[in-house]
mmCIF file of C-alpha atoms in Angstrom:
data_model
loop_
_atom_site.group_PDB
_atom_site.id
_atom_site.type_symbol
_atom_site.label_atom_id
_atom_site.label_comp_id
_atom_site.label_asym_id
_atom_site.label_seq_id
_atom_site.Cartn_x
_atom_site.Cartn_y
_atom_site.Cartn_z
ATOM 1 C CA UNK A 7 91.166 118.334 54.637
ATOM 2 C CA UNK A 8 87.469 118.951 55.216
ATOM 3 C CA UNK A 9 85.863 116.616 57.635
ATOM 4 C CA UNK A 10 82.351 117.007 55.773
ATOM 5 C CA UNK A 11 83.919 115.398 52.498
ATOM 6 C CA UNK A 12 85.938 112.557 54.384
ATOM 7 C CA UNK A 13 84.631 109.322 53.288
ATOM 8 C CA UNK A 14 86.376 107.058 56.069
ATOM 9 C CA UNK A 15 84.931 108.491 59.113
ATOM 10 C CA UNK A 16 81.598 108.722 57.774
ATOM 11 C CA UNK A 17 81.339 104.852 56.772
ATOM 12 C CA UNK A 18 82.564 103.659 59.993
ATOM 13 C CA UNK A 19 80.249 101.603 61.986
ATOM 14 C CA UNK A 20 80.225 100.740 65.770
ATOM 15 C CA UNK A 21 79.725 97.169 65.319
ATOM 16 C CA UNK A 22 82.915 96.900 63.287
ATOM 17 C CA UNK A 23 84.801 98.622 65.790
ATOM 18 C CA UNK A 24 83.488 96.332 68.678
ATOM 19 C CA UNK A 25 84.462 93.479 66.693
ATOM 20 C CA UNK A 26 87.988 94.541 65.553
ATOM 21 C CA UNK A 27 88.710 98.240 65.551
ATOM 22 C CA UNK A 28 92.355 97.907 64.519
ATOM 23 C CA UNK A 29 91.959 97.917 60.861
ATOM 24 C CA UNK A 30 89.848 101.046 60.805
ATOM 25 C CA UNK A 31 92.285 102.735 63.114
ATOM 26 C CA UNK A 32 94.939 102.103 60.720
ATOM 27 C CA UNK A 33 92.950 103.710 57.936
ATOM 28 C CA UNK A 34 92.022 106.593 60.046
ATOM 29 C CA UNK A 35 95.745 107.259 60.952
ATOM 30 C CA UNK A 36 96.807 107.112 57.523
ATOM 31 C CA UNK A 37 94.218 109.161 55.949
ATOM 32 C CA UNK A 38 91.899 110.784 58.501
ATOM 33 C CA UNK A 39 93.621 111.252 61.722
ATOM 34 C CA UNK A 40 90.864 113.532 62.928
ATOM 35 C CA UNK A 41 87.774 112.023 61.554
ATOM 36 C CA UNK A 42 84.181 113.164 62.270
ATOM 37 C CA UNK A 43 82.340 109.654 62.779
ATOM 38 C CA UNK A 44 78.599 109.950 62.633
ATOM 39 C CA UNK A 45 77.983 106.685 64.344
ATOM 40 C CA UNK A 46 79.958 107.909 67.382
ATOM 41 C CA UNK A 47 78.415 111.589 66.885
ATOM 42 C CA UNK A 48 82.255 112.644 67.706
ATOM 43 C CA UNK A 49 85.632 113.471 65.978
ATOM 44 C CA UNK A 50 88.018 110.230 66.431
ATOM 45 C CA UNK A 51 91.359 111.421 67.129
ATOM 46 C CA UNK A 52 93.522 108.486 66.408
ATOM 47 C CA UNK A 53 97.315 109.481 65.930
ATOM 48 C CA UNK A 54 99.533 109.478 69.032
ATOM 49 C CA UNK A 55 100.882 113.019 68.765
ATOM 50 C CA UNK A 56 97.698 114.689 68.637
ATOM 51 C CA UNK A 57 96.586 112.524 71.718
ATOM 52 C CA UNK A 58 99.755 114.161 73.466
ATOM 53 C CA UNK A 59 98.890 117.599 72.297
ATOM 54 C CA UNK A 60 95.328 117.733 73.537
ATOM 55 C CA UNK A 61 96.283 115.940 76.930
ATOM 56 C CA UNK A 62 98.545 118.816 77.317
ATOM 57 C CA UNK A 63 96.079 121.456 76.917
ATOM 58 C CA UNK A 64 93.203 120.819 79.026
ATOM 59 C CA UNK A 65 91.854 124.351 79.013
ATOM 60 C CA UNK A 66 91.194 123.815 75.378
ATOM 61 C CA UNK A 67 90.176 119.947 75.313
ATOM 62 C CA UNK A 68 87.940 119.975 78.313
ATOM 63 C CA UNK A 69 87.169 116.684 80.107
ATOM 64 C CA UNK A 70 83.793 118.263 81.192
ATOM 65 C CA UNK A 71 81.994 117.117 78.026
ATOM 66 C CA UNK A 72 78.243 118.300 77.796
ATOM 67 C CA UNK A 73 75.726 115.580 77.674
ATOM 68 C CA UNK A 74 78.455 113.041 78.656
ATOM 69 C CA UNK A 75 77.296 109.538 78.696
ATOM 70 C CA UNK A 76 79.516 108.898 81.775
ATOM 71 C CA UNK A 77 77.823 111.678 83.722
ATOM 72 C CA UNK A 78 74.364 110.146 82.344
ATOM 73 C CA UNK A 79 75.409 106.568 84.018
ATOM 74 C CA UNK A 80 77.484 107.673 86.951
ATOM 75 C CA UNK A 81 76.947 111.350 87.828
ATOM 76 C CA UNK A 82 79.480 114.199 87.517
ATOM 77 C CA UNK A 83 82.756 112.473 88.541
ATOM 78 C CA UNK A 84 86.195 113.611 88.571
ATOM 79 C CA UNK A 85 86.806 112.125 85.271
ATOM 80 C CA UNK A 86 84.412 114.903 83.829
ATOM 81 C CA UNK A 87 86.058 117.902 85.711
ATOM 82 C CA UNK A 88 88.878 119.922 85.229
ATOM 83 C CA UNK A 89 91.065 122.372 87.010
ATOM 84 C CA UNK A 90 90.412 122.797 90.809
ATOM 85 C CA UNK A 91 87.279 120.915 90.974
ATOM 86 C CA UNK A 92 88.880 117.995 89.453
ATOM 87 C CA UNK A 93 92.258 118.430 91.680
ATOM 88 C CA UNK A 94 89.998 118.487 94.884
ATOM 89 C CA UNK A 95 88.372 115.109 94.177
ATOM 90 C CA UNK A 96 91.781 113.799 92.986
ATOM 91 C CA UNK A 97 93.514 114.752 96.203
ATOM 92 C CA UNK A 98 90.725 113.209 98.347
ATOM 93 C CA UNK A 99 91.597 109.703 96.903
ATOM 94 C CA UNK A 100 95.172 110.049 96.625
ATOM 95 C CA UNK A 101 95.943 108.570 100.364
ATOM 96 C CA UNK A 102 94.471 105.166 99.388
ATOM 97 C CA UNK A 103 96.760 105.033 96.052
ATOM 98 C CA UNK A 104 100.136 106.247 97.461
ATOM 99 C CA UNK A 105 103.090 103.945 96.663
ATOM 100 C CA UNK A 106 103.709 103.340 100.224
ATOM 101 C CA UNK A 107 100.183 102.241 101.040
ATOM 102 C CA UNK A 108 100.113 100.104 97.913
ATOM 103 C CA UNK A 109 102.980 98.078 99.118
ATOM 104 C CA UNK A 110 102.454 97.829 102.833
ATOM 105 C CA UNK A 111 98.567 97.343 102.646
ATOM 106 C CA UNK A 112 97.164 96.608 99.257
ATOM 107 C CA UNK A 113 100.060 94.088 97.818
ATOM 108 C CA UNK A 114 99.377 91.605 100.532
ATOM 109 C CA UNK A 115 95.601 91.868 100.016
ATOM 110 C CA UNK A 116 96.148 91.266 96.265
ATOM 111 C CA UNK A 117 98.297 88.378 96.989
ATOM 112 C CA UNK A 118 96.185 86.553 99.214
ATOM 113 C CA UNK A 119 93.079 87.033 96.581
ATOM 114 C CA UNK A 120 95.368 85.676 93.774
ATOM 115 C CA UNK A 121 96.680 82.561 95.782
ATOM 116 C CA UNK A 122 92.993 81.705 96.909
ATOM 117 C CA UNK A 123 91.623 81.954 93.408
ATOM 118 C CA UNK A 124 94.403 79.877 92.060
ATOM 119 C CA UNK A 125 93.677 77.300 94.626
ATOM 120 C CA UNK A 126 90.147 77.067 93.612
ATOM 121 C CA UNK A 127 90.901 75.717 90.156
ATOM 122 C CA UNK A 128 94.607 74.470 89.874
ATOM 123 C CA UNK A 129 93.376 70.912 90.317
ATOM 124 C CA UNK A 130 90.844 71.179 87.352
ATOM 125 C CA UNK A 131 93.322 71.108 84.707
ATOM 126 C CA UNK A 132 91.415 73.586 82.765
ATOM 127 C CA UNK A 133 89.725 76.676 83.055
ATOM 128 C CA UNK A 134 88.397 79.825 81.422
ATOM 129 C CA UNK A 135 90.474 82.514 83.217
ATOM 130 C CA UNK A 136 87.733 85.242 82.222
ATOM 131 C CA UNK A 137 85.468 84.341 84.958
ATOM 132 C CA UNK A 138 87.911 81.933 87.143
ATOM 133 C CA UNK A 139 90.604 84.285 87.644
ATOM 134 C CA UNK A 140 90.791 87.568 85.986
ATOM 135 C CA UNK A 141 87.251 88.640 86.779
ATOM 136 C CA UNK A 142 87.021 87.749 90.409
ATOM 137 C CA UNK A 143 90.642 88.845 90.973
ATOM 138 C CA UNK A 144 89.901 92.424 89.924
ATOM 139 C CA UNK A 145 86.386 92.364 91.633
ATOM 140 C CA UNK A 146 87.580 91.398 95.012
ATOM 141 C CA UNK A 147 90.637 93.581 94.959
ATOM 142 C CA UNK A 148 88.459 96.523 93.990
ATOM 143 C CA UNK A 149 85.984 95.810 96.676
ATOM 144 C CA UNK A 150 88.481 95.484 99.196
ATOM 145 C CA UNK A 151 90.272 99.128 98.226
ATOM 146 C CA UNK A 152 86.813 100.765 97.992
ATOM 147 C CA UNK A 153 85.744 99.494 101.199
ATOM 148 C CA UNK A 154 82.359 97.989 99.936
ATOM 149 C CA UNK A 155 82.518 95.010 102.255
ATOM 150 C CA UNK A 156 78.928 93.852 101.880
ATOM 151 C CA UNK A 157 79.164 93.394 98.088
ATOM 152 C CA UNK A 158 80.124 90.417 96.527
ATOM 153 C CA UNK A 159 82.517 90.087 93.775
ATOM 154 C CA UNK A 160 79.848 89.169 91.522
ATOM 155 C CA UNK A 161 77.918 92.454 92.244
ATOM 156 C CA UNK A 162 80.812 94.563 91.335
ATOM 157 C CA UNK A 163 81.473 92.589 87.980
ATOM 158 C CA UNK A 164 77.949 92.975 87.159
ATOM 159 C CA UNK A 165 77.868 96.706 88.253
ATOM 160 C CA UNK A 166 81.010 97.449 86.390
ATOM 161 C CA UNK A 167 79.997 95.870 83.025
ATOM 162 C CA UNK A 168 76.399 97.461 82.899
ATOM 163 C CA UNK A 169 77.725 100.786 83.643
ATOM 164 C CA UNK A 170 80.639 100.531 81.075
ATOM 165 C CA UNK A 171 78.274 99.429 78.430
ATOM 166 C CA UNK A 172 76.132 102.736 79.505
ATOM 167 C CA UNK A 173 79.011 104.978 78.884
ATOM 168 C CA UNK A 174 79.656 103.247 75.771
ATOM 169 C CA UNK A 175 75.788 103.513 74.522
ATOM 170 C CA UNK A 176 76.181 105.616 71.628
ATOM 171 C CA UNK A 177 73.751 103.621 69.992
ATOM 172 C CA UNK A 178 71.071 104.906 72.531
ATOM 173 C CA UNK A 179 69.991 101.253 73.266
ATOM 174 C CA UNK A 180 67.256 101.564 76.108
ATOM 175 C CA UNK A 181 67.954 98.108 77.494
ATOM 176 C CA UNK A 182 71.770 99.130 78.063
ATOM 177 C CA UNK A 183 70.134 102.362 79.835
ATOM 178 C CA UNK A 184 68.043 100.121 82.079
ATOM 179 C CA UNK A 185 70.810 97.852 83.244
ATOM 180 C CA UNK A 186 73.144 100.523 83.856
ATOM 181 C CA UNK A 187 70.699 102.673 85.977
ATOM 182 C CA UNK A 188 69.989 99.404 87.840
ATOM 183 C CA UNK A 189 73.489 99.160 88.295
ATOM 184 C CA UNK A 190 73.951 102.647 89.658
ATOM 185 C CA UNK A 191 71.375 102.239 92.116
ATOM 186 C CA UNK A 192 72.876 98.946 93.342
ATOM 187 C CA UNK A 193 76.185 100.949 93.869
ATOM 188 C CA UNK A 194 74.389 103.719 95.907
ATOM 189 C CA UNK A 195 72.842 101.249 98.108
ATOM 190 C CA UNK A 196 76.296 99.248 98.870
ATOM 191 C CA UNK A 197 77.766 102.781 99.834
ATOM 192 C CA UNK A 198 74.942 103.892 102.109
ATOM 193 C CA UNK A 199 75.546 100.703 103.934
ATOM 194 C CA UNK A 200 79.264 101.451 104.396
ATOM 195 C CA UNK A 201 79.397 104.871 104.800
ATOM 196 C CA UNK A 202 78.458 104.760 108.915
ATOM 197 C CA UNK A 203 81.498 102.126 109.236
ATOM 198 C CA UNK A 204 83.997 104.184 107.384
ATOM 199 C CA UNK A 205 83.011 107.450 109.213
ATOM 200 C CA UNK A 206 83.680 105.792 112.473
ATOM 201 C CA UNK A 207 86.556 103.895 111.448
ATOM 202 C CA UNK A 208 89.231 105.804 109.149
ATOM 203 C CA UNK A 209 91.250 103.078 106.937
ATOM 204 C CA UNK A 210 93.214 102.995 104.001
ATOM 205 C CA UNK A 211 89.983 102.289 101.471
ATOM 206 C CA UNK A 212 89.004 104.752 99.074
ATOM 207 C CA UNK A 213 85.342 105.535 100.819
ATOM 208 C CA UNK A 214 87.183 106.267 103.886
ATOM 209 C CA UNK A 215 89.815 108.718 102.028
ATOM 210 C CA UNK A 216 86.970 110.458 100.583
ATOM 211 C CA UNK A 217 85.097 111.135 103.833
ATOM 212 C CA UNK A 218 88.422 111.900 105.880
ATOM 213 C CA UNK A 219 89.852 114.006 103.263
ATOM 214 C CA UNK A 220 90.678 117.639 104.372
ATOM 215 C CA UNK A 221 88.208 118.791 102.110
ATOM 216 C CA UNK A 222 85.670 115.856 102.429
ATOM 217 C CA UNK A 223 83.738 114.828 99.330
ATOM 218 C CA UNK A 224 79.756 115.126 99.735
ATOM 219 C CA UNK A 225 77.596 112.068 99.339
ATOM 220 C CA UNK A 226 76.749 112.821 95.935
ATOM 221 C CA UNK A 227 80.605 113.134 94.816
ATOM 222 C CA UNK A 228 81.503 109.895 96.786
ATOM 223 C CA UNK A 229 78.728 108.160 94.698
ATOM 224 C CA UNK A 230 79.749 109.456 91.421
ATOM 225 C CA UNK A 231 83.750 108.503 92.066
ATOM 226 C CA UNK A 232 82.672 104.997 93.167
ATOM 227 C CA UNK A 233 80.869 104.500 90.362
ATOM 228 C CA UNK A 234 83.634 105.372 87.758
ATOM 229 C CA UNK A 235 86.136 103.774 90.074
ATOM 230 C CA UNK A 236 84.319 100.495 89.511
ATOM 231 C CA UNK A 237 84.249 100.889 86.060
ATOM 232 C CA UNK A 238 87.681 101.461 85.045
ATOM 233 C CA UNK A 239 89.017 99.937 88.379
ATOM 234 C CA UNK A 240 87.600 96.766 87.693
ATOM 235 C CA UNK A 241 87.654 96.273 83.487
ATOM 236 C CA UNK A 242 91.196 97.694 83.413
ATOM 237 C CA UNK A 243 92.938 95.211 85.403
ATOM 238 C CA UNK A 244 90.823 92.200 84.535
ATOM 239 C CA UNK A 245 91.416 93.014 80.601
ATOM 240 C CA UNK A 246 95.041 93.587 81.347
ATOM 241 C CA UNK A 247 95.377 90.316 83.033
ATOM 242 C CA UNK A 248 93.687 88.442 80.221
ATOM 243 C CA UNK A 249 95.331 90.215 77.581
ATOM 244 C CA UNK A 250 98.839 89.624 78.790
ATOM 245 C CA UNK A 251 98.105 85.738 79.071
ATOM 246 C CA UNK A 252 96.788 85.797 75.541
ATOM 247 C CA UNK A 253 100.142 87.744 74.360
ATOM 248 C CA UNK A 254 102.441 85.429 76.381
ATOM 249 C CA UNK A 255 100.837 82.152 75.548
ATOM 250 C CA UNK A 256 100.931 83.215 71.759
ATOM 251 C CA UNK A 257 104.580 83.769 72.115
ATOM 252 C CA UNK A 258 106.073 81.062 73.847
ATOM 253 C CA UNK A 259 109.623 82.431 73.572
ATOM 254 C CA UNK A 260 108.566 85.511 75.334
ATOM 255 C CA UNK A 261 106.682 83.489 77.753
ATOM 256 C CA UNK A 262 110.139 81.363 78.417
ATOM 257 C CA UNK A 263 111.932 84.797 78.960
ATOM 258 C CA UNK A 264 109.602 86.093 81.518
ATOM 259 C CA UNK A 265 109.192 82.760 83.656
ATOM 260 C CA UNK A 266 113.379 82.908 83.750
ATOM 261 C CA UNK A 267 113.605 86.396 84.946
ATOM 262 C CA UNK A 268 111.022 88.217 87.363
ATOM 263 C CA UNK A 269 112.306 91.474 86.102
ATOM 264 C CA UNK A 270 110.774 91.140 82.859
ATOM 265 C CA UNK A 271 107.151 91.165 84.231
ATOM 266 C CA UNK A 272 107.119 94.844 84.293
ATOM 267 C CA UNK A 273 107.708 95.352 80.509
ATOM 268 C CA UNK A 274 105.133 92.327 80.258
ATOM 269 C CA UNK A 275 102.718 94.865 81.705
ATOM 270 C CA UNK A 276 103.573 98.000 80.032
ATOM 271 C CA UNK A 277 103.599 96.264 76.681
ATOM 272 C CA UNK A 278 100.093 94.535 77.434
ATOM 273 C CA UNK A 279 98.276 97.868 77.866
ATOM 274 C CA UNK A 280 100.137 99.450 74.848
ATOM 275 C CA UNK A 281 99.158 96.277 72.617
ATOM 276 C CA UNK A 282 95.525 96.449 73.865
ATOM 277 C CA UNK A 283 94.723 99.677 75.774
ATOM 278 C CA UNK A 284 91.915 98.251 78.274
ATOM 279 C CA UNK A 285 90.527 101.941 77.925
ATOM 280 C CA UNK A 286 90.400 102.180 74.479
ATOM 281 C CA UNK A 287 88.649 105.698 73.948
ATOM 282 C CA UNK A 288 87.358 108.582 76.074
ATOM 283 C CA UNK A 289 85.849 111.904 75.380
ATOM 284 C CA UNK A 290 87.028 115.486 75.299
ATOM 285 C CA UNK A 291 85.313 118.670 74.193
ATOM 286 C CA UNK A 292 86.734 121.886 72.799
ATOM 287 C CA UNK A 293 86.281 125.103 74.589
ATOM 288 C CA UNK A 294 87.355 127.262 71.517
ATOM 289 C CA UNK A 295 87.926 126.683 67.856
ATOM 290 C CA UNK A 296 91.291 124.963 67.418
ATOM 291 C CA UNK A 297 93.374 123.114 64.653
ATOM 292 C CA UNK A 298 94.163 119.653 65.461
ATOM 293 C CA UNK A 299 95.748 116.954 63.257
ATOM 294 C CA UNK A 300 95.309 119.539 60.003
ATOM 295 C CA UNK A 301 91.425 119.795 61.053
ATOM 296 C CA UNK A 302 89.965 122.951 62.018
ATOM 297 C CA UNK A 303 87.558 122.270 64.990
ATOM 298 C CA UNK A 304 84.751 124.421 66.052
ATOM 299 C CA UNK A 305 84.068 125.362 69.751
ATOM 300 C CA UNK A 306 81.899 122.745 71.471
ATOM 301 C CA UNK A 307 83.440 119.847 69.326
ATOM 302 C CA UNK A 308 83.066 116.312 70.864
ATOM 303 C CA UNK A 309 86.090 114.257 70.322
ATOM 304 C CA UNK A 310 86.997 110.640 71.014
ATOM 305 C CA UNK A 311 90.546 110.325 72.168
ATOM 306 C CA UNK A 312 91.379 106.931 70.939
ATOM 307 C CA UNK A 313 94.189 105.467 73.116
ATOM 308 C CA UNK A 314 93.682 101.997 71.354
ATOM 309 C CA UNK A 315 94.819 103.496 68.267
ATOM 310 C CA UNK A 316 97.459 105.865 69.462
ATOM 311 C CA UNK A 317 99.364 102.978 71.122
ATOM 312 C CA UNK A 318 99.332 101.329 67.663
ATOM 313 C CA UNK A 319 100.815 104.214 65.639
ATOM 314 C CA UNK A 320 103.374 103.270 63.116
ATOM 315 C CA UNK A 321 104.970 106.590 63.631
ATOM 316 C CA UNK A 322 106.105 105.961 67.230
ATOM 317 C CA UNK A 323 106.201 101.872 67.407
ATOM 318 C CA UNK A 324 107.698 99.532 65.013
ATOM 319 C CA UNK A 325 105.558 96.499 64.136
ATOM 320 C CA UNK A 326 102.685 97.997 66.433
ATOM 321 C CA UNK A 327 100.371 95.232 65.937
ATOM 322 C CA UNK A 328 102.697 92.886 67.420
ATOM 323 C CA UNK A 329 102.820 91.883 71.264
ATOM 324 C CA UNK A 330 106.584 92.221 71.898
ATOM 325 C CA UNK A 331 108.032 92.566 75.426
ATOM 326 C CA UNK A 332 111.562 93.234 73.805
ATOM 327 C CA UNK A 333 110.541 96.298 71.708
ATOM 328 C CA UNK A 334 112.242 99.722 72.301
ATOM 329 C CA UNK A 335 110.997 101.439 75.244
ATOM 330 C CA UNK A 336 108.895 104.283 74.067
ATOM 331 C CA UNK A 337 106.007 105.687 76.694
ATOM 332 C CA UNK A 338 102.660 104.427 75.742
ATOM 333 C CA UNK A 339 99.509 106.443 76.558
ATOM 334 C CA UNK A 340 97.119 103.575 77.822
ATOM 335 C CA UNK A 341 97.017 105.624 81.163
ATOM 336 C CA UNK A 342 96.178 108.957 79.223
ATOM 337 C CA UNK A 343 97.993 112.047 80.332
ATOM 338 C CA UNK A 344 97.983 115.465 81.920
ATOM 339 C CA UNK A 345 96.148 116.125 84.945
ATOM 340 C CA UNK A 346 93.877 113.144 83.995
ATOM 341 C CA UNK A 347 96.682 110.609 84.098
ATOM 342 C CA UNK A 348 94.951 107.477 85.556
ATOM 343 C CA UNK A 349 95.294 107.858 89.553
ATOM 344 C CA UNK A 350 95.068 104.170 89.348
ATOM 345 C CA UNK A 351 98.174 103.325 87.158
ATOM 346 C CA UNK A 352 100.408 102.261 90.255
ATOM 347 C CA UNK A 353 98.017 100.055 91.626
ATOM 348 C CA UNK A 354 97.344 98.324 88.365
ATOM 349 C CA UNK A 355 101.015 97.624 87.797
ATOM 350 C CA UNK A 356 101.135 96.184 91.252
ATOM 351 C CA UNK A 357 98.144 94.195 90.983
ATOM 352 C CA UNK A 358 98.609 92.557 87.705
ATOM 353 C CA UNK A 359 102.094 93.256 86.964
ATOM 354 C CA UNK A 360 103.836 92.269 90.376
ATOM 355 C CA UNK A 361 101.007 89.805 91.777
ATOM 356 C CA UNK A 362 98.582 88.149 89.479
ATOM 357 C CA UNK A 363 100.533 87.471 86.596
ATOM 358 C CA UNK A 364 103.764 86.272 88.057
ATOM 359 C CA UNK A 365 101.871 84.131 90.586
ATOM 360 C CA UNK A 366 99.718 82.520 87.810
ATOM 361 C CA UNK A 367 102.586 81.489 85.577
ATOM 362 C CA UNK A 368 104.872 80.531 88.034
ATOM 363 C CA UNK A 369 102.241 78.097 89.734
ATOM 364 C CA UNK A 370 101.030 76.844 86.430
ATOM 365 C CA UNK A 371 104.381 76.895 84.334
ATOM 366 C CA UNK A 372 102.778 74.355 81.504
ATOM 367 C CA UNK A 373 99.708 76.823 81.172
ATOM 368 C CA UNK A 374 98.396 76.665 77.455
ATOM 369 C CA UNK A 375 95.584 77.632 75.304
ATOM 370 C CA UNK A 376 92.694 75.204 75.378
ATOM 371 C CA UNK A 377 91.022 73.845 72.246
ATOM 372 C CA UNK A 378 88.211 76.632 72.280
ATOM 373 C CA UNK A 379 89.022 80.102 70.922
ATOM 374 C CA UNK A 380 89.838 83.212 72.766
ATOM 375 C CA UNK A 381 87.414 85.507 71.979
ATOM 376 C CA UNK A 382 87.288 89.545 72.266
ATOM 377 C CA UNK A 383 85.084 92.566 72.228
ATOM 378 C CA UNK A 384 84.922 96.408 72.475
ATOM 379 C CA UNK A 385 86.402 99.459 71.372
ATOM 380 C CA UNK A 386 85.595 102.025 74.134
ATOM 381 C CA UNK A 387 86.688 99.243 76.515
ATOM 382 C CA UNK A 388 88.453 96.577 74.973
ATOM 383 C CA UNK A 389 89.721 92.844 76.176
ATOM 384 C CA UNK A 390 89.357 89.152 76.056
ATOM 385 C CA UNK A 391 85.763 87.957 76.892
ATOM 386 C CA UNK A 392 87.040 84.305 77.216
ATOM 387 C CA UNK A 393 90.303 82.801 77.404
ATOM 388 C CA UNK A 394 90.152 78.868 77.757
ATOM 389 C CA UNK A 395 93.430 77.643 79.017
ATOM 390 C CA UNK A 396 94.717 73.991 80.135
ATOM 391 C CA UNK A 397 97.523 72.596 81.877
ATOM 392 C CA UNK A 398 98.521 69.307 83.799
ATOM 393 C CA UNK A 399 96.764 68.956 86.833
#
């Protein structure tokens, strides 16, 4: 198949993807699984098996994309590095993310944050969980993990959204660049304020780990990695919390199952991030001419690895558009794969699947949709933008 002669990819519009990408993904999987999309200026890879293939070959499908929007916004961070350079920076943050540290240090922090947030609105009988719960939960948890004690959770939410908008600014909107540049400057100022404390007081925070690593990261490296962590480390748990709530409230039988059996919260989390992958797409670039999905890609080809599509591939998942915690166990790809498998995956499982969701549903067992509609947005990063709910206060 010639990509140049293909019709679906040529006609894809970013506005349509942001509104609801799944009908387009379904067409691409069926007819053009590796399709050049001029609107995104890259080939979108939409089938599960092709995504797994490229993640197993990082030498051919490099994370270090030239002209990367992420590098433009955040600096050259570990997500846009390969090989030894990537491993060095990932190794520096790992002490903060080890299972024992998560269990002993971060889980109590997460629980305290979740309890306080619910305390603040439980008497009201209604709320929008985006603003009252999921957003501040993710931001407060991340502020603690990073060690950015002088920043507010509102700061982190503003910075995260602005920088994520920048990394997805394929339309080259100057207003988005202005906001993302201002956010990056705000993050840098907050880091500079906290570095002296963490240098003198080693602790489980990510900034401390980067400063006190066996091969400590430079100030520039710390800045770039804190920015990328604020992006994925905030949006991903926030959107996973909200998506899970929507999935369970829309399927009361599954909600009843979970509330009656705590062991099912793990399947809830895994099905949530499969159903709507919070990180819907990330870039790769070919280092040589290579065939993928029946398409011959030239050296230097820019790819969009569409996790949001791969996780709904009909050849892997039965009835993939349905939220179903009882589906047959098959590995999703919401956290990517290979050397770049999400370093925060176990943190997200603990924060969302073990603390935020069980606590919310057990403290408010009659949680239900309010009359206002749930709204969604995004394709590079996708999640609910409003989840109005009600209960008997």
